Amino acid sequence: MEIESMVANSALIKAREGGGNKGRSLKWKEMLRFPHISRCMDLATNIERDYHSLCVKQPIGKKLFQLFCRSRPDLQNYISLQDALETFETKSDEERRDFGINIIQNLSTPFLLPERLQGIMSNLSISWIRDLHQYLSGKPFVEYQESMFFDRFLQWKMLERQPINKHAFRQYRLLGKGGFGEVWACQVRATGMMYACKKLEKTHIKKRRGETMALNEKQILGELDSRFVVNLAYAYETKHALCLVLTMMSGGDLRFHIYNIGPPGLDRDRVCFYAAEVCCGLIHLHQKSILYRDLKPENILLDDSGHIRISDLGLAIQLPDRGLVRGRVGTHGYMAPEVISHEFYGMSADWWGLGCLIYEMTAGRPPFKARGEHPSPSEMERRIHKQQEEYGDRFDQSLFPPLQLLNKDPNLRLGCLDRKGREVQSHPYFRKINFRMLEAGLVEPPFKPDPRQVYCSDVQDIDEFSTVKGVILDNIDTNFYSKFNTGSVPTSWQNEMIETGCFSELNVFGPFGSRPPDLDWSQTPESPKRSLLDRIFHRCHDDQTSWP
């Protein structure tokens, strides 16, 4: 390993570990200083007063609403019931009965009547949660909006909406490159949170007419909140690039693990686990009518714990109402027969991709080419249409061939029969996977990456990104950048505040549950401090205007 890579890797590992200050700037509290509540008036007037959005969907909003309810003796049991029912959903089948009985015996609310006991035993707790939210969205929600807890939520929202630029981050080593730019490891100065920054070079985007693709990826990522798909945290621009700040996946991609660590391929437990999590990610995308279209090992990333996420949604598309599109989109060797043939297709293309992924993880090679072979695109297309894949000793012959993910007829392909993909999860191949526990993040991965290792190519082995000359950016480009440059993504930003401990450290109130000064409407807010540069500029301006 070259000295350059050693230094870059060492700096990245140290940043990931955090240290005593958890990677935060020494001025992090100043960066996250609450504005006085009087400065939140416009937001209070314009914010959507929707219970589900404010108290369920948004993580900080949910926590503050729960704090409000816990401060009210008449509402405490309702929130305890909500917590218990959410926990109940993550319990194994064997644990559910005893846990349900414990809920009935210890939490007294109108929802826990004796005649409803059978409901919780019959896996009907979801309807209980719905009824509970219906009650809380009434009078409790109205009263919450008059409390200091809602005012504090407005303060957090003001911080969330602060403009974002490159100075909000520290940049570490280069992780890789794509079609429009490079991916760098970065860290939020205020919280110490690690991310991957995908920089899309403006001149490259314009030269290759990639504006639609770039904006499409950004918009789709902004709509998603899945533990099996990389999340978008921030979107901002610099002079030369559009930047997507995404979930940091320190464990590398599956291609690296298949081909660079030991003999090609992975053991059966890892293959099944990764396939199950990819399956969950595809279902989450498909539930929002999003077709992924680029499933391959290098687009599946591992996090610190060994869980995977789907990445690189540049080729994803929102399906129209009829649920079908047409276009040769994807990577050679992984495109489904119907994609290659210019036929209309839907979710079938993604289930074919999952079949290719399972095959490659198991065999240590793609299904339609040998190791080290480089067939032409036309030959690869011929094989996909005509050639039957072969299953060697590494495959469980009793399970994999019937899996039918590589059936050339999309009408017979597994995952396409009920248009929801649930029959994939119920296939005997996944008999050892508890998908409810998996979706809750409670299944231990069979492999955990070494935190002292960097799972990507050495810095000097990543080709330098070429520069583009002769491309001039104009007002049309500037208008496009304004659609891209939207700052923080609410759910991701709020989760960051909670996960890094910033929320618990800053979300304090006055003695005995009173309003602190920044929430006191009777106090005049302090004037915001000017920066050193502002003070210098202002002084120079005063000196100039005083000249005769």
PDB file of C-alpha atoms in Angstrom, residues 153-416:
ATOM      1  CA  PHE A 153     -40.072  21.525  17.677  1.00  0.00           C
ATOM      2  CA  LEU A 154     -40.277  24.796  15.725  1.00  0.00           C
ATOM      3  CA  GLN A 155     -36.783  25.692  16.952  1.00  0.00           C
ATOM      4  CA  TRP A 156     -35.435  22.352  15.723  1.00  0.00           C
ATOM      5  CA  LYS A 157     -37.139  22.919  12.367  1.00  0.00           C
ATOM      6  CA  MET A 158     -35.456  26.313  12.061  1.00  0.00           C
ATOM      7  CA  LEU A 159     -32.063  24.672  12.605  1.00  0.00           C
ATOM      8  CA  GLU A 160     -32.951  21.953  10.105  1.00  0.00           C
ATOM      9  CA  ARG A 161     -33.723  24.588   7.449  1.00  0.00           C
ATOM     10  CA  GLN A 162     -30.436  26.443   7.716  1.00  0.00           C
ATOM     11  CA  PRO A 163     -28.616  26.817   4.359  1.00  0.00           C
ATOM     12  CA  ILE A 164     -26.040  24.090   3.692  1.00  0.00           C
ATOM     13  CA  ASN A 165     -22.700  24.469   1.934  1.00  0.00           C
ATOM     14  CA  LYS A 166     -19.353  22.691   1.801  1.00  0.00           C
ATOM     15  CA  HIS A 167     -18.168  24.366   5.015  1.00  0.00           C
ATOM     16  CA  ALA A 168     -20.633  22.254   7.007  1.00  0.00           C
ATOM     17  CA  PHE A 169     -18.427  19.200   6.337  1.00  0.00           C
ATOM     18  CA  ARG A 170     -14.901  17.892   6.718  1.00  0.00           C
ATOM     19  CA  GLN A 171     -13.691  15.917   3.717  1.00  0.00           C
ATOM     20  CA  TYR A 172     -11.650  12.714   4.016  1.00  0.00           C
ATOM     21  CA  ARG A 173     -10.448  10.137   1.500  1.00  0.00           C
ATOM     22  CA  LEU A 174     -11.702   9.397  -1.997  1.00  0.00           C
ATOM     23  CA  LEU A 175     -13.918   6.291  -1.984  1.00  0.00           C
ATOM     24  CA  GLY A 176     -14.610   5.851  -5.681  1.00  0.00           C
ATOM     25  CA  LYS A 177     -15.902   7.493  -8.813  1.00  0.00           C
ATOM     26  CA  GLY A 178     -18.937   7.262 -11.049  1.00  0.00           C
ATOM     27  CA  GLY A 179     -20.147   8.551 -14.372  1.00  0.00           C
ATOM     28  CA  PHE A 180     -20.475  12.192 -13.329  1.00  0.00           C
ATOM     29  CA  GLY A 181     -17.936  12.583 -10.539  1.00  0.00           C
ATOM     30  CA  GLU A 182     -16.317  11.239  -7.393  1.00  0.00           C
ATOM     31  CA  VAL A 183     -17.483   9.931  -4.015  1.00  0.00           C
ATOM     32  CA  TRP A 184     -15.681  11.151  -0.885  1.00  0.00           C
ATOM     33  CA  ALA A 185     -15.995  10.297   2.790  1.00  0.00           C
ATOM     34  CA  CYS A 186     -17.089  13.335   4.797  1.00  0.00           C
ATOM     35  CA  GLN A 187     -18.136  14.294   8.321  1.00  0.00           C
ATOM     36  CA  VAL A 188     -20.650  16.857   9.583  1.00  0.00           C
ATOM     37  CA  ARG A 189     -18.747  19.352  11.721  1.00  0.00           C
ATOM     38  CA  ALA A 190     -21.657  20.051  14.071  1.00  0.00           C
ATOM     39  CA  THR A 191     -22.535  16.434  14.917  1.00  0.00           C
ATOM     40  CA  GLY A 192     -19.581  14.249  13.909  1.00  0.00           C
ATOM     41  CA  MET A 193     -21.840  12.103  11.692  1.00  0.00           C
ATOM     42  CA  MET A 194     -20.021  10.321   8.854  1.00  0.00           C
ATOM     43  CA  TYR A 195     -21.453  10.356   5.323  1.00  0.00           C
ATOM     44  CA  ALA A 196     -20.464   9.702   1.728  1.00  0.00           C
ATOM     45  CA  CYS A 197     -20.546  12.785  -0.507  1.00  0.00           C
ATOM     46  CA  LYS A 198     -21.335  12.053  -4.148  1.00  0.00           C
ATOM     47  CA  LYS A 199     -20.056  14.997  -6.182  1.00  0.00           C
ATOM     48  CA  LEU A 200     -21.640  15.390  -9.623  1.00  0.00           C
ATOM     49  CA  GLU A 201     -19.434  17.669 -11.722  1.00  0.00           C
ATOM     50  CA  LYS A 202     -21.544  20.380 -13.370  1.00  0.00           C
ATOM     51  CA  THR A 203     -19.600  20.401 -16.639  1.00  0.00           C
ATOM     52  CA  HIS A 204     -19.798  16.612 -16.957  1.00  0.00           C
ATOM     53  CA  ILE A 205     -23.541  16.688 -16.323  1.00  0.00           C
ATOM     54  CA  LYS A 206     -24.090  19.318 -19.011  1.00  0.00           C
ATOM     55  CA  LYS A 207     -21.820  17.717 -21.603  1.00  0.00           C
ATOM     56  CA  ARG A 208     -23.537  14.333 -21.219  1.00  0.00           C
ATOM     57  CA  ARG A 209     -27.019  15.851 -20.829  1.00  0.00           C
ATOM     58  CA  GLY A 210     -27.399  14.197 -17.473  1.00  0.00           C
ATOM     59  CA  GLU A 211     -29.513  16.856 -15.760  1.00  0.00           C
ATOM     60  CA  THR A 212     -32.660  14.734 -15.727  1.00  0.00           C
ATOM     61  CA  MET A 213     -30.813  11.696 -14.375  1.00  0.00           C
ATOM     62  CA  ALA A 214     -29.118  13.699 -11.604  1.00  0.00           C
ATOM     63  CA  LEU A 215     -32.317  15.432 -10.494  1.00  0.00           C
ATOM     64  CA  ASN A 216     -34.267  12.176 -10.749  1.00  0.00           C
ATOM     65  CA  GLU A 217     -31.863  10.396  -8.385  1.00  0.00           C
ATOM     66  CA  LYS A 218     -31.976  13.267  -5.936  1.00  0.00           C
ATOM     67  CA  GLN A 219     -35.766  13.430  -5.902  1.00  0.00           C
ATOM     68  CA  ILE A 220     -36.238   9.666  -5.536  1.00  0.00           C
ATOM     69  CA  LEU A 221     -33.703   9.461  -2.703  1.00  0.00           C
ATOM     70  CA  GLY A 222     -35.442  12.353  -0.969  1.00  0.00           C
ATOM     71  CA  GLU A 223     -38.750  10.458  -0.966  1.00  0.00           C
ATOM     72  CA  LEU A 224     -37.349   7.265   0.542  1.00  0.00           C
ATOM     73  CA  ASP A 225     -36.822   6.287   4.153  1.00  0.00           C
ATOM     74  CA  SER A 226     -35.726   2.654   4.114  1.00  0.00           C
ATOM     75  CA  ARG A 227     -33.069   0.838   6.122  1.00  0.00           C
ATOM     76  CA  PHE A 228     -32.301  -1.136   2.934  1.00  0.00           C
ATOM     77  CA  VAL A 229     -31.693   1.825   0.584  1.00  0.00           C
ATOM     78  CA  VAL A 230     -29.085   4.559   1.085  1.00  0.00           C
ATOM     79  CA  ASN A 231     -30.715   7.671   2.507  1.00  0.00           C
ATOM     80  CA  LEU A 232     -30.180  11.210   1.294  1.00  0.00           C
ATOM     81  CA  ALA A 233     -29.214  13.560   4.137  1.00  0.00           C
ATOM     82  CA  TYR A 234     -28.237  16.783   2.330  1.00  0.00           C
ATOM     83  CA  ALA A 235     -28.228  18.209  -1.199  1.00  0.00           C
ATOM     84  CA  TYR A 236     -26.166  21.308  -1.938  1.00  0.00           C
ATOM     85  CA  GLU A 237     -23.949  22.826  -4.606  1.00  0.00           C
ATOM     86  CA  THR A 238     -20.442  24.216  -4.874  1.00  0.00           C
ATOM     87  CA  LYS A 239     -18.984  26.289  -7.686  1.00  0.00           C
ATOM     88  CA  HIS A 240     -18.119  23.175  -9.674  1.00  0.00           C
ATOM     89  CA  ALA A 241     -20.343  20.356  -8.390  1.00  0.00           C
ATOM     90  CA  LEU A 242     -23.759  19.239  -7.219  1.00  0.00           C
ATOM     91  CA  CYS A 243     -23.392  17.253  -4.011  1.00  0.00           C
ATOM     92  CA  LEU A 244     -25.512  14.424  -2.631  1.00  0.00           C
ATOM     93  CA  VAL A 245     -24.628  13.570   0.976  1.00  0.00           C
ATOM     94  CA  LEU A 246     -25.627   9.951   1.541  1.00  0.00           C
ATOM     95  CA  THR A 247     -25.547   7.205   4.168  1.00  0.00           C
ATOM     96  CA  MET A 248     -21.950   6.203   4.908  1.00  0.00           C
ATOM     97  CA  MET A 249     -21.429   2.524   4.087  1.00  0.00           C
ATOM     98  CA  SER A 250     -18.012   1.714   5.527  1.00  0.00           C
ATOM     99  CA  GLY A 251     -18.098  -2.014   4.746  1.00  0.00           C
ATOM    100  CA  GLY A 252     -17.523  -1.644   1.000  1.00  0.00           C
ATOM    101  CA  ASP A 253     -19.595  -3.034  -1.872  1.00  0.00           C
ATOM    102  CA  LEU A 254     -20.490  -6.657  -2.578  1.00  0.00           C
ATOM    103  CA  ARG A 255     -18.230  -6.801  -5.614  1.00  0.00           C
ATOM    104  CA  PHE A 256     -15.243  -6.064  -3.368  1.00  0.00           C
ATOM    105  CA  HIS A 257     -16.299  -8.833  -0.968  1.00  0.00           C
ATOM    106  CA  ILE A 258     -17.028 -11.360  -3.727  1.00  0.00           C
ATOM    107  CA  TYR A 259     -13.726 -10.918  -5.584  1.00  0.00           C
ATOM    108  CA  ASN A 260     -11.179  -9.262  -3.281  1.00  0.00           C
ATOM    109  CA  ILE A 261     -11.446 -11.169   0.008  1.00  0.00           C
ATOM    110  CA  GLY A 262     -10.555 -14.854  -0.213  1.00  0.00           C
ATOM    111  CA  PRO A 263     -11.704 -17.135  -3.070  1.00  0.00           C
ATOM    112  CA  PRO A 264     -14.400 -15.655  -5.357  1.00  0.00           C
ATOM    113  CA  GLY A 265     -17.890 -15.962  -3.938  1.00  0.00           C
ATOM    114  CA  LEU A 266     -19.493 -15.888  -0.486  1.00  0.00           C
ATOM    115  CA  ASP A 267     -20.743 -18.597   1.860  1.00  0.00           C
ATOM    116  CA  ARG A 268     -24.407 -19.611   1.796  1.00  0.00           C
ATOM    117  CA  ASP A 269     -25.440 -17.817   4.986  1.00  0.00           C
ATOM    118  CA  ARG A 270     -24.074 -14.499   3.762  1.00  0.00           C
ATOM    119  CA  VAL A 271     -25.643 -14.924   0.318  1.00  0.00           C
ATOM    120  CA  CYS A 272     -29.058 -15.677   1.805  1.00  0.00           C
ATOM    121  CA  PHE A 273     -28.845 -12.790   4.298  1.00  0.00           C
ATOM    122  CA  TYR A 274     -27.779 -10.202   1.705  1.00  0.00           C
ATOM    123  CA  ALA A 275     -30.389 -11.472  -0.779  1.00  0.00           C
ATOM    124  CA  ALA A 276     -33.097 -11.158   1.889  1.00  0.00           C
ATOM    125  CA  GLU A 277     -32.143  -7.563   2.686  1.00  0.00           C
ATOM    126  CA  VAL A 278     -31.965  -6.654  -1.021  1.00  0.00           C
ATOM    127  CA  CYS A 279     -35.403  -8.240  -1.396  1.00  0.00           C
ATOM    128  CA  CYS A 280     -36.716  -5.950   1.369  1.00  0.00           C
ATOM    129  CA  GLY A 281     -35.150  -2.930  -0.339  1.00  0.00           C
ATOM    130  CA  LEU A 282     -36.732  -3.799  -3.684  1.00  0.00           C
ATOM    131  CA  ILE A 283     -40.136  -4.233  -2.051  1.00  0.00           C
ATOM    132  CA  HIS A 284     -39.803  -0.818  -0.382  1.00  0.00           C
ATOM    133  CA  LEU A 285     -38.948   0.746  -3.759  1.00  0.00           C
ATOM    134  CA  HIS A 286     -41.756  -1.078  -5.537  1.00  0.00           C
ATOM    135  CA  GLN A 287     -44.276   0.008  -2.887  1.00  0.00           C
ATOM    136  CA  LYS A 288     -43.578   3.566  -4.063  1.00  0.00           C
ATOM    137  CA  SER A 289     -43.800   2.485  -7.738  1.00  0.00           C
ATOM    138  CA  ILE A 290     -40.035   2.933  -8.168  1.00  0.00           C
ATOM    139  CA  LEU A 291     -38.248   0.549 -10.532  1.00  0.00           C
ATOM    140  CA  TYR A 292     -34.517   0.283  -9.695  1.00  0.00           C
ATOM    141  CA  ARG A 293     -33.094  -1.169 -12.975  1.00  0.00           C
ATOM    142  CA  ASP A 294     -29.416  -1.405 -12.005  1.00  0.00           C
ATOM    143  CA  LEU A 295     -29.045  -4.270  -9.536  1.00  0.00           C
ATOM    144  CA  LYS A 296     -25.428  -5.530  -9.471  1.00  0.00           C
ATOM    145  CA  PRO A 297     -22.817  -6.280  -6.777  1.00  0.00           C
ATOM    146  CA  GLU A 298     -21.061  -2.895  -6.934  1.00  0.00           C
ATOM    147  CA  ASN A 299     -24.349  -1.119  -6.147  1.00  0.00           C
ATOM    148  CA  ILE A 300     -24.995  -3.089  -2.938  1.00  0.00           C
ATOM    149  CA  LEU A 301     -23.082  -1.606   0.012  1.00  0.00           C
ATOM    150  CA  LEU A 302     -22.332  -2.843   3.547  1.00  0.00           C
ATOM    151  CA  ASP A 303     -22.450  -0.679   6.658  1.00  0.00           C
ATOM    152  CA  ASP A 304     -20.337  -0.967   9.820  1.00  0.00           C
ATOM    153  CA  SER A 305     -22.580  -3.685  11.245  1.00  0.00           C
ATOM    154  CA  GLY A 306     -22.762  -5.823   8.113  1.00  0.00           C
ATOM    155  CA  HIS A 307     -26.224  -4.817   6.902  1.00  0.00           C
ATOM    156  CA  ILE A 308     -26.627  -3.863   3.250  1.00  0.00           C
ATOM    157  CA  ARG A 309     -28.270  -1.004   1.384  1.00  0.00           C
ATOM    158  CA  ILE A 310     -29.087  -0.499  -2.282  1.00  0.00           C
ATOM    159  CA  SER A 311     -27.226   2.497  -3.747  1.00  0.00           C
ATOM    160  CA  ASP A 312     -26.871   4.506  -6.983  1.00  0.00           C
ATOM    161  CA  LEU A 313     -30.432   5.226  -8.062  1.00  0.00           C
ATOM    162  CA  GLY A 314     -29.467   7.203 -11.166  1.00  0.00           C
ATOM    163  CA  LEU A 315     -31.287   4.759 -13.470  1.00  0.00           C
ATOM    164  CA  ALA A 316     -34.334   4.318 -11.231  1.00  0.00           C
ATOM    165  CA  ILE A 317     -37.681   5.505 -12.535  1.00  0.00           C
ATOM    166  CA  GLN A 318     -41.103   6.278 -11.127  1.00  0.00           C
ATOM    167  CA  LEU A 319     -43.474   3.969 -12.959  1.00  0.00           C
ATOM    168  CA  PRO A 320     -46.582   5.433 -14.626  1.00  0.00           C
ATOM    169  CA  ASP A 321     -50.064   4.384 -13.546  1.00  0.00           C
ATOM    170  CA  ARG A 322     -50.109   1.395 -15.880  1.00  0.00           C
ATOM    171  CA  GLY A 323     -46.909   0.145 -14.206  1.00  0.00           C
ATOM    172  CA  LEU A 324     -44.835  -0.441 -17.353  1.00  0.00           C
ATOM    173  CA  VAL A 325     -41.949   1.313 -19.112  1.00  0.00           C
ATOM    174  CA  ARG A 326     -39.738   0.562 -22.079  1.00  0.00           C
ATOM    175  CA  GLY A 327     -36.011   1.234 -22.570  1.00  0.00           C
ATOM    176  CA  ARG A 328     -32.636  -0.512 -22.669  1.00  0.00           C
ATOM    177  CA  VAL A 329     -31.440   0.693 -19.295  1.00  0.00           C
ATOM    178  CA  GLY A 330     -29.007  -1.043 -16.962  1.00  0.00           C
ATOM    179  CA  THR A 331     -25.625  -2.796 -17.084  1.00  0.00           C
ATOM    180  CA  HIS A 332     -24.670  -5.412 -19.672  1.00  0.00           C
ATOM    181  CA  GLY A 333     -24.856  -8.874 -18.170  1.00  0.00           C
ATOM    182  CA  TYR A 334     -27.506  -7.898 -15.625  1.00  0.00           C
ATOM    183  CA  MET A 335     -30.350  -6.632 -17.850  1.00  0.00           C
ATOM    184  CA  ALA A 336     -33.417  -8.867 -18.103  1.00  0.00           C
ATOM    185  CA  PRO A 337     -34.410 -10.405 -21.470  1.00  0.00           C
ATOM    186  CA  GLU A 338     -37.465  -8.147 -21.771  1.00  0.00           C
ATOM    187  CA  VAL A 339     -35.285  -5.059 -21.216  1.00  0.00           C
ATOM    188  CA  ILE A 340     -32.844  -6.102 -23.948  1.00  0.00           C
ATOM    189  CA  SER A 341     -35.737  -6.824 -26.351  1.00  0.00           C
ATOM    190  CA  HIS A 342     -37.239  -3.310 -26.047  1.00  0.00           C
ATOM    191  CA  GLU A 343     -40.430  -4.765 -24.587  1.00  0.00           C
ATOM    192  CA  PHE A 344     -42.565  -3.027 -21.991  1.00  0.00           C
ATOM    193  CA  TYR A 345     -41.596  -4.181 -18.498  1.00  0.00           C
ATOM    194  CA  GLY A 346     -42.233  -3.455 -14.851  1.00  0.00           C
ATOM    195  CA  MET A 347     -40.917  -4.851 -11.579  1.00  0.00           C
ATOM    196  CA  SER A 348     -39.865  -8.055 -13.366  1.00  0.00           C
ATOM    197  CA  ALA A 349     -36.551  -6.435 -14.336  1.00  0.00           C
ATOM    198  CA  ASP A 350     -35.549  -5.984 -10.689  1.00  0.00           C
ATOM    199  CA  TRP A 351     -36.365  -9.578  -9.737  1.00  0.00           C
ATOM    200  CA  TRP A 352     -34.181 -10.779 -12.617  1.00  0.00           C
ATOM    201  CA  GLY A 353     -31.421  -8.596 -11.176  1.00  0.00           C
ATOM    202  CA  LEU A 354     -31.842 -10.243  -7.769  1.00  0.00           C
ATOM    203  CA  GLY A 355     -31.457 -13.643  -9.429  1.00  0.00           C
ATOM    204  CA  CYS A 356     -28.221 -12.508 -11.093  1.00  0.00           C
ATOM    205  CA  LEU A 357     -26.951 -11.166  -7.767  1.00  0.00           C
ATOM    206  CA  ILE A 358     -27.682 -14.392  -5.855  1.00  0.00           C
ATOM    207  CA  TYR A 359     -25.992 -16.409  -8.598  1.00  0.00           C
ATOM    208  CA  GLU A 360     -22.853 -14.232  -8.626  1.00  0.00           C
ATOM    209  CA  MET A 361     -22.507 -14.158  -4.841  1.00  0.00           C
ATOM    210  CA  THR A 362     -22.762 -17.960  -4.793  1.00  0.00           C
ATOM    211  CA  ALA A 363     -20.704 -18.933  -7.853  1.00  0.00           C
ATOM    212  CA  GLY A 364     -18.152 -16.133  -7.735  1.00  0.00           C
ATOM    213  CA  ARG A 365     -19.043 -15.147 -11.306  1.00  0.00           C
ATOM    214  CA  PRO A 366     -22.075 -13.738 -13.183  1.00  0.00           C
ATOM    215  CA  PRO A 367     -24.580 -16.292 -14.524  1.00  0.00           C
ATOM    216  CA  PHE A 368     -23.786 -15.856 -18.220  1.00  0.00           C
ATOM    217  CA  LYS A 369     -20.017 -15.532 -18.409  1.00  0.00           C
ATOM    218  CA  ALA A 370     -16.978 -17.379 -17.085  1.00  0.00           C
ATOM    219  CA  ARG A 371     -14.333 -15.858 -14.810  1.00  0.00           C
ATOM    220  CA  GLY A 372     -11.938 -13.669 -16.747  1.00  0.00           C
ATOM    221  CA  GLU A 373     -14.107 -13.795 -19.867  1.00  0.00           C
ATOM    222  CA  HIS A 374     -15.047 -10.587 -21.709  1.00  0.00           C
ATOM    223  CA  PRO A 375     -17.804 -11.346 -24.215  1.00  0.00           C
ATOM    224  CA  SER A 376     -19.106  -8.608 -26.501  1.00  0.00           C
ATOM    225  CA  PRO A 377     -22.419  -6.925 -25.621  1.00  0.00           C
ATOM    226  CA  SER A 378     -24.158  -8.709 -28.495  1.00  0.00           C
ATOM    227  CA  GLU A 379     -22.839 -12.102 -27.348  1.00  0.00           C
ATOM    228  CA  MET A 380     -23.924 -11.371 -23.777  1.00  0.00           C
ATOM    229  CA  GLU A 381     -27.413 -10.501 -24.999  1.00  0.00           C
ATOM    230  CA  ARG A 382     -27.571 -13.738 -27.013  1.00  0.00           C
ATOM    231  CA  ARG A 383     -26.650 -15.782 -23.935  1.00  0.00           C
ATOM    232  CA  ILE A 384     -29.229 -14.053 -21.774  1.00  0.00           C
ATOM    233  CA  HIS A 385     -31.919 -14.843 -24.343  1.00  0.00           C
ATOM    234  CA  LYS A 386     -30.880 -18.360 -25.332  1.00  0.00           C
ATOM    235  CA  GLN A 387     -28.476 -19.894 -22.813  1.00  0.00           C
ATOM    236  CA  GLN A 388     -29.549 -21.689 -19.657  1.00  0.00           C
ATOM    237  CA  GLU A 389     -27.491 -20.824 -16.579  1.00  0.00           C
ATOM    238  CA  GLU A 390     -25.550 -23.680 -14.978  1.00  0.00           C
ATOM    239  CA  TYR A 391     -25.635 -24.589 -11.290  1.00  0.00           C
ATOM    240  CA  GLY A 392     -22.483 -26.106  -9.829  1.00  0.00           C
ATOM    241  CA  ASP A 393     -21.681 -27.720  -6.501  1.00  0.00           C
ATOM    242  CA  ARG A 394     -21.917 -24.446  -4.588  1.00  0.00           C
ATOM    243  CA  PHE A 395     -25.673 -24.261  -5.177  1.00  0.00           C
ATOM    244  CA  ASP A 396     -28.274 -26.053  -3.111  1.00  0.00           C
ATOM    245  CA  GLN A 397     -29.870 -27.988  -5.957  1.00  0.00           C
ATOM    246  CA  SER A 398     -33.070 -28.536  -3.987  1.00  0.00           C
ATOM    247  CA  LEU A 399     -33.666 -24.804  -3.624  1.00  0.00           C
ATOM    248  CA  PHE A 400     -32.004 -22.555  -6.135  1.00  0.00           C
ATOM    249  CA  PRO A 401     -33.185 -23.754  -9.574  1.00  0.00           C
ATOM    250  CA  PRO A 402     -36.856 -23.628  -8.473  1.00  0.00           C
ATOM    251  CA  LEU A 403     -36.288 -20.101  -7.165  1.00  0.00           C
ATOM    252  CA  GLN A 404     -37.159 -19.040 -10.737  1.00  0.00           C
ATOM    253  CA  LEU A 405     -35.764 -15.512 -10.480  1.00  0.00           C
ATOM    254  CA  LEU A 406     -33.860 -16.137 -13.737  1.00  0.00           C
ATOM    255  CA  ASN A 407     -36.862 -17.407 -15.663  1.00  0.00           C
ATOM    256  CA  LYS A 408     -36.645 -15.787 -19.088  1.00  0.00           C
ATOM    257  CA  ASP A 409     -40.432 -15.377 -19.196  1.00  0.00           C
ATOM    258  CA  PRO A 410     -41.339 -12.471 -16.869  1.00  0.00           C
ATOM    259  CA  ASN A 411     -44.875 -13.832 -16.498  1.00  0.00           C
ATOM    260  CA  LEU A 412     -43.463 -16.943 -14.809  1.00  0.00           C
ATOM    261  CA  ARG A 413     -40.654 -15.248 -12.891  1.00  0.00           C
ATOM    262  CA  LEU A 414     -40.774 -15.300  -9.104  1.00  0.00           C
ATOM    263  CA  GLY A 415     -41.702 -11.871  -7.752  1.00  0.00           C
ATOM    264  CA  CYS A 416     -43.987 -11.062 -10.686  1.00  0.00           C
TER     265      CYS A 416
END
